[in-house]
PDB file of C-alpha atoms in Angstrom:
ATOM      1  CA  MET A   1     113.129 186.993  79.866  1.00  0.00           C
ATOM      2  CA  TYR A   2     116.918 187.224  80.091  1.00  0.00           C
ATOM      3  CA  SER A   3     119.897 187.903  77.811  1.00  0.00           C
ATOM      4  CA  LEU A   4     118.174 191.097  76.680  1.00  0.00           C
ATOM      5  CA  PRO A   5     120.017 194.075  75.157  1.00  0.00           C
ATOM      6  CA  ASN A   6     121.755 196.145  77.843  1.00  0.00           C
ATOM      7  CA  GLN A   7     120.799 193.625  80.534  1.00  0.00           C
ATOM      8  CA  ASN A   8     123.549 192.686  82.968  1.00  0.00           C
ATOM      9  CA  SER A   9     123.635 190.093  85.731  1.00  0.00           C
ATOM     10  CA  SER A  10     122.784 192.678  88.369  1.00  0.00           C
ATOM     11  CA  ASN A  11     119.537 193.953  86.866  1.00  0.00           C
ATOM     12  CA  TRP A  12     118.561 190.430  85.813  1.00  0.00           C
ATOM     13  CA  GLU A  13     118.894 189.325  89.433  1.00  0.00           C
ATOM     14  CA  GLU A  14     116.910 192.382  90.515  1.00  0.00           C
ATOM     15  CA  ASN A  15     114.115 191.477  88.096  1.00  0.00           C
ATOM     16  CA  LEU A  16     114.063 187.935  89.441  1.00  0.00           C
ATOM     17  CA  ASN A  17     113.910 189.128  93.033  1.00  0.00           C
ATOM     18  CA  THR A  18     110.926 191.334  92.196  1.00  0.00           C
ATOM     19  CA  ALA A  19     109.062 188.398  90.660  1.00  0.00           C
ATOM     20  CA  LEU A  20     110.027 185.786  93.238  1.00  0.00           C
ATOM     21  CA  ASN A  21     109.115 187.991  96.191  1.00  0.00           C
ATOM     22  CA  LEU A  22     105.529 188.070  94.970  1.00  0.00           C
ATOM     23  CA  ASP A  23     103.108 185.368  96.093  1.00  0.00           C
ATOM     24  CA  ILE A  24     103.470 183.300  92.931  1.00  0.00           C
ATOM     25  CA  GLN A  25     103.547 179.530  92.512  1.00  0.00           C
ATOM     26  CA  HIS A  26     104.875 179.216  88.967  1.00  0.00           C
ATOM     27  CA  ILE A  27     107.353 181.082  86.802  1.00  0.00           C
ATOM     28  CA  SER A  28     108.543 180.638  83.201  1.00  0.00           C
ATOM     29  CA  CYS A  29     111.795 182.253  82.067  1.00  0.00           C
ATOM     30  CA  TYR A  30     113.227 182.271  78.551  1.00  0.00           C
ATOM     31  CA  SER A  31     116.443 183.459  76.980  1.00  0.00           C
ATOM     32  CA  LEU A  32     115.996 185.957  74.157  1.00  0.00           C
ATOM     33  CA  THR A  33     115.902 184.312  70.729  1.00  0.00           C
ATOM     34  CA  VAL A  34     116.480 186.608  67.769  1.00  0.00           C
ATOM     35  CA  LYS A  35     114.277 185.596  64.863  1.00  0.00           C
ATOM     36  CA  GLU A  36     115.150 185.933  61.197  1.00  0.00           C
ATOM     37  CA  LYS A  37     113.896 188.996  59.271  1.00  0.00           C
ATOM     38  CA  THR A  38     112.899 190.944  62.392  1.00  0.00           C
ATOM     39  CA  LYS A  39     113.672 194.560  63.239  1.00  0.00           C
ATOM     40  CA  LEU A  40     115.814 193.415  66.154  1.00  0.00           C
ATOM     41  CA  GLN A  41     117.955 191.219  63.913  1.00  0.00           C
ATOM     42  CA  LYS A  42     118.476 194.172  61.561  1.00  0.00           C
ATOM     43  CA  GLN A  43     119.459 196.419  64.467  1.00  0.00           C
ATOM     44  CA  ILE A  44     121.976 193.841  65.703  1.00  0.00           C
ATOM     45  CA  LYS A  45     123.548 193.489  62.246  1.00  0.00           C
ATOM     46  CA  GLN A  46     123.854 197.261  61.999  1.00  0.00           C
ATOM     47  CA  ASN A  47     125.420 197.416  65.494  1.00  0.00           C
ATOM     48  CA  GLU A  48     122.548 199.532  66.760  1.00  0.00           C
ATOM     49  CA  VAL A  49     121.747 196.946  69.448  1.00  0.00           C
ATOM     50  CA  VAL A  50     124.146 194.680  71.342  1.00  0.00           C
ATOM     51  CA  ILE A  51     122.753 191.503  72.886  1.00  0.00           C
ATOM     52  CA  ALA A  52     124.287 189.266  75.533  1.00  0.00           C
ATOM     53  CA  ASP A  53     127.034 186.869  74.501  1.00  0.00           C
ATOM     54  CA  ASP A  54     127.003 183.162  75.397  1.00  0.00           C
ATOM     55  CA  ILE A  55     129.042 183.666  78.581  1.00  0.00           C
ATOM     56  CA  THR A  56     126.610 186.294  79.882  1.00  0.00           C
ATOM     57  CA  SER A  57     123.603 184.187  78.888  1.00  0.00           C
ATOM     58  CA  ALA A  58     125.044 181.195  80.737  1.00  0.00           C
ATOM     59  CA  LYS A  59     125.576 183.348  83.819  1.00  0.00           C
ATOM     60  CA  HIS A  60     121.974 184.582  83.656  1.00  0.00           C
ATOM     61  CA  PHE A  61     120.779 180.985  83.421  1.00  0.00           C
ATOM     62  CA  GLU A  62     122.837 180.024  86.477  1.00  0.00           C
ATOM     63  CA  ILE A  63     121.390 182.965  88.415  1.00  0.00           C
ATOM     64  CA  LEU A  64     117.886 181.904  87.381  1.00  0.00           C
ATOM     65  CA  ILE A  65     118.342 178.360  88.677  1.00  0.00           C
ATOM     66  CA  GLU A  66     119.995 179.461  91.927  1.00  0.00           C
ATOM     67  CA  LYS A  67     117.443 182.177  92.724  1.00  0.00           C
ATOM     68  CA  CYS A  68     114.442 179.956  91.992  1.00  0.00           C
ATOM     69  CA  LYS A  69     115.872 177.162  94.119  1.00  0.00           C
ATOM     70  CA  SER A  70     116.520 179.515  97.043  1.00  0.00           C
ATOM     71  CA  HIS A  71     112.874 180.631  96.897  1.00  0.00           C
ATOM     72  CA  GLY A  72     111.533 177.072  97.013  1.00  0.00           C
ATOM     73  CA  PHE A  73     110.887 176.591  93.299  1.00  0.00           C
ATOM     74  CA  SER A  74     111.559 173.286  91.541  1.00  0.00           C
ATOM     75  CA  GLN A  75     112.848 173.314  87.952  1.00  0.00           C
ATOM     76  CA  TYR A  76     110.648 170.728  86.260  1.00  0.00           C
ATOM     77  CA  GLU A  77     111.474 171.798  82.703  1.00  0.00           C
ATOM     78  CA  ILE A  78     114.345 173.896  81.374  1.00  0.00           C
ATOM     79  CA  SER A  79     112.344 177.124  81.337  1.00  0.00           C
ATOM     80  CA  ASN A  80     109.665 176.328  83.933  1.00  0.00           C
ATOM     81  CA  PHE A  81     109.720 176.388  87.736  1.00  0.00           C
ATOM     82  CA  CYS A  82     107.008 175.802  90.338  1.00  0.00           C
ATOM     83  CA  LYS A  83     106.372 175.445  94.063  1.00  0.00           C
ATOM     84  CA  ASP A  84     104.754 172.478  95.810  1.00  0.00           C
ATOM     85  CA  ASN A  85     104.483 170.376  92.623  1.00  0.00           C
ATOM     86  CA  LEU A  86     102.074 172.902  91.111  1.00  0.00           C
ATOM     87  CA  TYR A  87     103.143 172.110  87.567  1.00  0.00           C
ATOM     88  CA  SER A  88     101.506 173.734  84.574  1.00  0.00           C
ATOM     89  CA  LYS A  89      99.119 171.121  83.158  1.00  0.00           C
ATOM     90  CA  HIS A  90      99.850 172.287  79.624  1.00  0.00           C
ATOM     91  CA  ASN A  91     103.626 172.113  80.075  1.00  0.00           C
ATOM     92  CA  VAL A  92     103.615 168.705  81.741  1.00  0.00           C
ATOM     93  CA  SER A  93     101.311 167.308  79.077  1.00  0.00           C
ATOM     94  CA  TYR A  94     103.346 168.675  76.175  1.00  0.00           C
ATOM     95  CA  TRP A  95     106.847 167.982  77.496  1.00  0.00           C
ATOM     96  CA  GLY A  96     105.647 164.604  78.787  1.00  0.00           C
ATOM     97  CA  ASN A  97     104.958 163.608  75.169  1.00  0.00           C
ATOM     98  CA  ASN A  98     101.217 163.204  75.749  1.00  0.00           C
ATOM     99  CA  SER A  99      98.560 163.513  73.053  1.00  0.00           C
ATOM    100  CA  TYR A 100      96.827 166.858  72.589  1.00  0.00           C
ATOM    101  CA  LEU A 101      94.027 168.361  70.510  1.00  0.00           C
ATOM    102  CA  GLY A 102      94.310 171.777  68.885  1.00  0.00           C
ATOM    103  CA  ILE A 103      91.107 173.702  68.131  1.00  0.00           C
ATOM    104  CA  GLY A 104      90.995 176.787  65.919  1.00  0.00           C
ATOM    105  CA  PRO A 105      92.947 178.293  62.998  1.00  0.00           C
ATOM    106  CA  SER A 106      96.596 177.154  62.873  1.00  0.00           C
ATOM    107  CA  ALA A 107      96.041 174.848  65.868  1.00  0.00           C
ATOM    108  CA  HIS A 108      98.180 171.711  66.031  1.00  0.00           C
ATOM    109  CA  SER A 109      97.191 168.263  67.294  1.00  0.00           C
ATOM    110  CA  TYR A 110      99.310 165.228  68.159  1.00  0.00           C
ATOM    111  CA  ASN A 111      98.235 161.637  68.888  1.00  0.00           C
ATOM    112  CA  LYS A 112     101.624 159.850  69.111  1.00  0.00           C
ATOM    113  CA  LYS A 113     101.095 158.537  65.583  1.00  0.00           C
ATOM    114  CA  SER A 114     100.694 161.695  63.540  1.00  0.00           C
ATOM    115  CA  ARG A 115     100.756 165.481  63.727  1.00  0.00           C
ATOM    116  CA  GLN A 116      97.913 167.577  62.334  1.00  0.00           C
ATOM    117  CA  TRP A 117      97.481 171.329  61.877  1.00  0.00           C
ATOM    118  CA  ASN A 118      94.472 173.379  60.813  1.00  0.00           C
ATOM    119  CA  VAL A 119      94.454 175.957  58.033  1.00  0.00           C
ATOM    120  CA  SER A 120      95.840 179.291  59.254  1.00  0.00           C
ATOM    121  CA  ASN A 121      93.450 181.549  57.329  1.00  0.00           C
ATOM    122  CA  ASN A 122      90.754 182.713  59.790  1.00  0.00           C
ATOM    123  CA  LYS A 123      88.142 183.505  57.148  1.00  0.00           C
ATOM    124  CA  LEU A 124      88.633 180.174  55.371  1.00  0.00           C
ATOM    125  CA  TYR A 125      88.576 178.270  58.662  1.00  0.00           C
ATOM    126  CA  ILE A 126      85.289 179.869  59.800  1.00  0.00           C
ATOM    127  CA  HIS A 127      83.646 179.471  56.367  1.00  0.00           C
ATOM    128  CA  ASN A 128      84.411 175.747  56.234  1.00  0.00           C
ATOM    129  CA  LEU A 129      83.449 175.237  59.863  1.00  0.00           C
ATOM    130  CA  LYS A 130      79.970 176.593  59.104  1.00  0.00           C
ATOM    131  CA  GLU A 131      79.679 173.904  56.448  1.00  0.00           C
ATOM    132  CA  ASN A 132      80.826 171.194  58.861  1.00  0.00           C
ATOM    133  CA  LYS A 133      84.189 170.957  57.142  1.00  0.00           C
ATOM    134  CA  LEU A 134      87.670 171.220  58.543  1.00  0.00           C
ATOM    135  CA  ILE A 135      90.714 171.960  56.404  1.00  0.00           C
ATOM    136  CA  PHE A 136      93.941 170.568  57.800  1.00  0.00           C
ATOM    137  CA  GLU A 137      97.205 168.896  56.888  1.00  0.00           C
ATOM    138  CA  THR A 138      98.546 165.720  58.454  1.00  0.00           C
ATOM    139  CA  GLU A 139     102.052 164.375  58.874  1.00  0.00           C
ATOM    140  CA  LYS A 140     102.300 160.670  59.639  1.00  0.00           C
ATOM    141  CA  LEU A 141     105.209 160.046  61.989  1.00  0.00           C
ATOM    142  CA  SER A 142     107.610 157.148  61.504  1.00  0.00           C
ATOM    143  CA  ASN A 143     109.100 155.185  64.378  1.00  0.00           C
ATOM    144  CA  LYS A 144     112.252 157.268  63.977  1.00  0.00           C
ATOM    145  CA  ASP A 145     110.226 160.487  64.122  1.00  0.00           C
ATOM    146  CA  LEU A 146     108.448 159.336  67.272  1.00  0.00           C
ATOM    147  CA  TYR A 147     111.732 158.431  68.957  1.00  0.00           C
ATOM    148  CA  ASN A 148     113.186 161.847  68.123  1.00  0.00           C
ATOM    149  CA  GLU A 149     110.002 163.510  69.363  1.00  0.00           C
ATOM    150  CA  TYR A 150     110.232 161.605  72.647  1.00  0.00           C
ATOM    151  CA  ILE A 151     113.881 162.591  73.187  1.00  0.00           C
ATOM    152  CA  MET A 152     113.253 166.221  72.242  1.00  0.00           C
ATOM    153  CA  LYS A 153     110.453 166.597  74.772  1.00  0.00           C
ATOM    154  CA  THR A 154     111.252 164.378  77.748  1.00  0.00           C
ATOM    155  CA  LEU A 155     114.950 165.146  78.078  1.00  0.00           C
ATOM    156  CA  ARG A 156     114.052 168.768  78.839  1.00  0.00           C
ATOM    157  CA  THR A 157     112.175 167.728  81.983  1.00  0.00           C
ATOM    158  CA  ARG A 158     113.123 166.719  85.514  1.00  0.00           C
ATOM    159  CA  TRP A 159     111.785 163.225  84.729  1.00  0.00           C
ATOM    160  CA  GLY A 160     114.256 162.635  81.908  1.00  0.00           C
ATOM    161  CA  SER A 161     114.161 160.120  79.052  1.00  0.00           C
ATOM    162  CA  ASN A 162     113.349 156.528  79.986  1.00  0.00           C
ATOM    163  CA  ILE A 163     115.531 153.912  78.276  1.00  0.00           C
ATOM    164  CA  GLU A 164     113.096 151.087  79.065  1.00  0.00           C
ATOM    165  CA  TYR A 165     110.273 153.071  77.450  1.00  0.00           C
ATOM    166  CA  ILE A 166     112.383 153.601  74.329  1.00  0.00           C
ATOM    167  CA  GLU A 167     113.201 149.894  74.011  1.00  0.00           C
ATOM    168  CA  LYS A 168     109.574 148.859  74.530  1.00  0.00           C
ATOM    169  CA  ASN A 169     108.051 151.410  72.150  1.00  0.00           C
ATOM    170  CA  HIS A 170     110.767 151.979  69.549  1.00  0.00           C
ATOM    171  CA  GLY A 171     113.122 149.014  69.620  1.00  0.00           C
ATOM    172  CA  ARG A 172     116.583 147.945  70.750  1.00  0.00           C
ATOM    173  CA  LYS A 173     118.444 149.694  67.920  1.00  0.00           C
ATOM    174  CA  PHE A 174     117.310 153.074  69.246  1.00  0.00           C
ATOM    175  CA  VAL A 175     118.580 152.208  72.714  1.00  0.00           C
ATOM    176  CA  LYS A 176     121.980 151.217  71.282  1.00  0.00           C
ATOM    177  CA  HIS A 177     122.088 154.466  69.338  1.00  0.00           C
ATOM    178  CA  LEU A 178     121.153 156.506  72.415  1.00  0.00           C
ATOM    179  CA  ILE A 179     123.754 154.873  74.657  1.00  0.00           C
ATOM    180  CA  LYS A 180     126.450 155.390  72.025  1.00  0.00           C
ATOM    181  CA  GLU A 181     125.600 159.060  71.427  1.00  0.00           C
ATOM    182  CA  THR A 182     125.256 159.951  75.112  1.00  0.00           C
ATOM    183  CA  THR A 183     128.777 158.752  75.998  1.00  0.00           C
ATOM    184  CA  LYS A 184     130.616 161.964  75.083  1.00  0.00           C
ATOM    185  CA  TRP A 185     127.951 164.140  76.719  1.00  0.00           C
ATOM    186  CA  ARG A 186     128.174 162.171  79.963  1.00  0.00           C
ATOM    187  CA  GLU A 187     131.958 162.431  79.925  1.00  0.00           C
ATOM    188  CA  SER A 188     131.741 166.196  79.358  1.00  0.00           C
ATOM    189  CA  GLY A 189     129.282 166.628  82.235  1.00  0.00           C
ATOM    190  CA  HIS A 190     126.236 167.583  80.176  1.00  0.00           C
ATOM    191  CA  LEU A 191     124.257 164.372  80.791  1.00  0.00           C
ATOM    192  CA  TYR A 192     123.999 161.827  83.581  1.00  0.00           C
ATOM    193  CA  ASN A 193     122.314 158.467  84.114  1.00  0.00           C
ATOM    194  CA  ASP A 194     120.195 157.363  87.029  1.00  0.00           C
ATOM    195  CA  LYS A 195     119.300 153.688  86.676  1.00  0.00           C
ATOM    196  CA  HIS A 196     117.287 153.433  83.426  1.00  0.00           C
ATOM    197  CA  LYS A 197     116.863 157.170  82.839  1.00  0.00           C
ATOM    198  CA  ILE A 198     118.951 159.914  81.233  1.00  0.00           C
ATOM    199  CA  PHE A 199     118.943 163.516  82.458  1.00  0.00           C
ATOM    200  CA  LEU A 200     120.480 166.848  81.502  1.00  0.00           C
ATOM    201  CA  THR A 201     122.814 168.445  84.030  1.00  0.00           C
ATOM    202  CA  ASN A 202     122.604 172.220  84.570  1.00  0.00           C
ATOM    203  CA  ARG A 203     125.454 172.588  82.066  1.00  0.00           C
ATOM    204  CA  GLY A 204     123.526 170.443  79.633  1.00  0.00           C
ATOM    205  CA  LYS A 205     120.326 172.430  80.087  1.00  0.00           C
ATOM    206  CA  PHE A 206     122.001 175.601  78.849  1.00  0.00           C
ATOM    207  CA  ILE A 207     122.972 173.946  75.534  1.00  0.00           C
ATOM    208  CA  SER A 208     120.029 171.542  75.475  1.00  0.00           C
ATOM    209  CA  ASP A 209     119.268 172.059  71.767  1.00  0.00           C
ATOM    210  CA  SER A 210     122.765 170.919  70.801  1.00  0.00           C
ATOM    211  CA  VAL A 211     122.717 167.922  73.143  1.00  0.00           C
ATOM    212  CA  ILE A 212     119.228 166.767  72.187  1.00  0.00           C
ATOM    213  CA  SER A 213     119.694 167.136  68.425  1.00  0.00           C
ATOM    214  CA  ASP A 214     122.892 165.091  68.732  1.00  0.00           C
ATOM    215  CA  LEU A 215     120.860 162.217  70.195  1.00  0.00           C
ATOM    216  CA  PHE A 216     118.381 162.150  67.325  1.00  0.00           C
ATOM    217  CA  TYR A 217     118.300 159.082  65.098  1.00  0.00           C
ATOM    218  CA  THR A 218     118.943 160.306  61.547  1.00  0.00           C
TER     219      THR A 218
END
């Protein structure tokens, strides 16, 4: 994890070197996210803790990409790197917008038509399971929802978002919307096209949430 309190570029690079010099085949790295109503957020507001600013965080991200590349790792998703195409099956499945089944309390499932999540109460979940019952909620996804889901997941990966897939599965109006909204991001160097696919540049990866949400159909 990077962009931690009191972490500078030097000790972040040292941490990376320690990890990358081990005989590992996969590494996941995430920037610190401060959640609402946490002790850390309170400490930051009270100036007890100082976290990295955006410039420092961007520098840490650049160091991450450069160091992983120099050690033979491929960045296949914004936060995930691997050697020799040894991708995490979970990551590739999720970010590839594949269906998945969640088993257990609070577990989520997705079948490209709807999203479903089990009750979070452990005692209630076990009690109903013993009676061959399963308590869950379901959200049926519209075509717009599915398009947004596809963009949110696939654009984060090295395989990008496929325009032909979008037209075939969601319709021409979504393609027109996507092309229109990507123009400014391509001109600013945050996105690029390769034939019928759209990808994030390294600059775009650092602000991926802003870029991706801007491409959503609302």
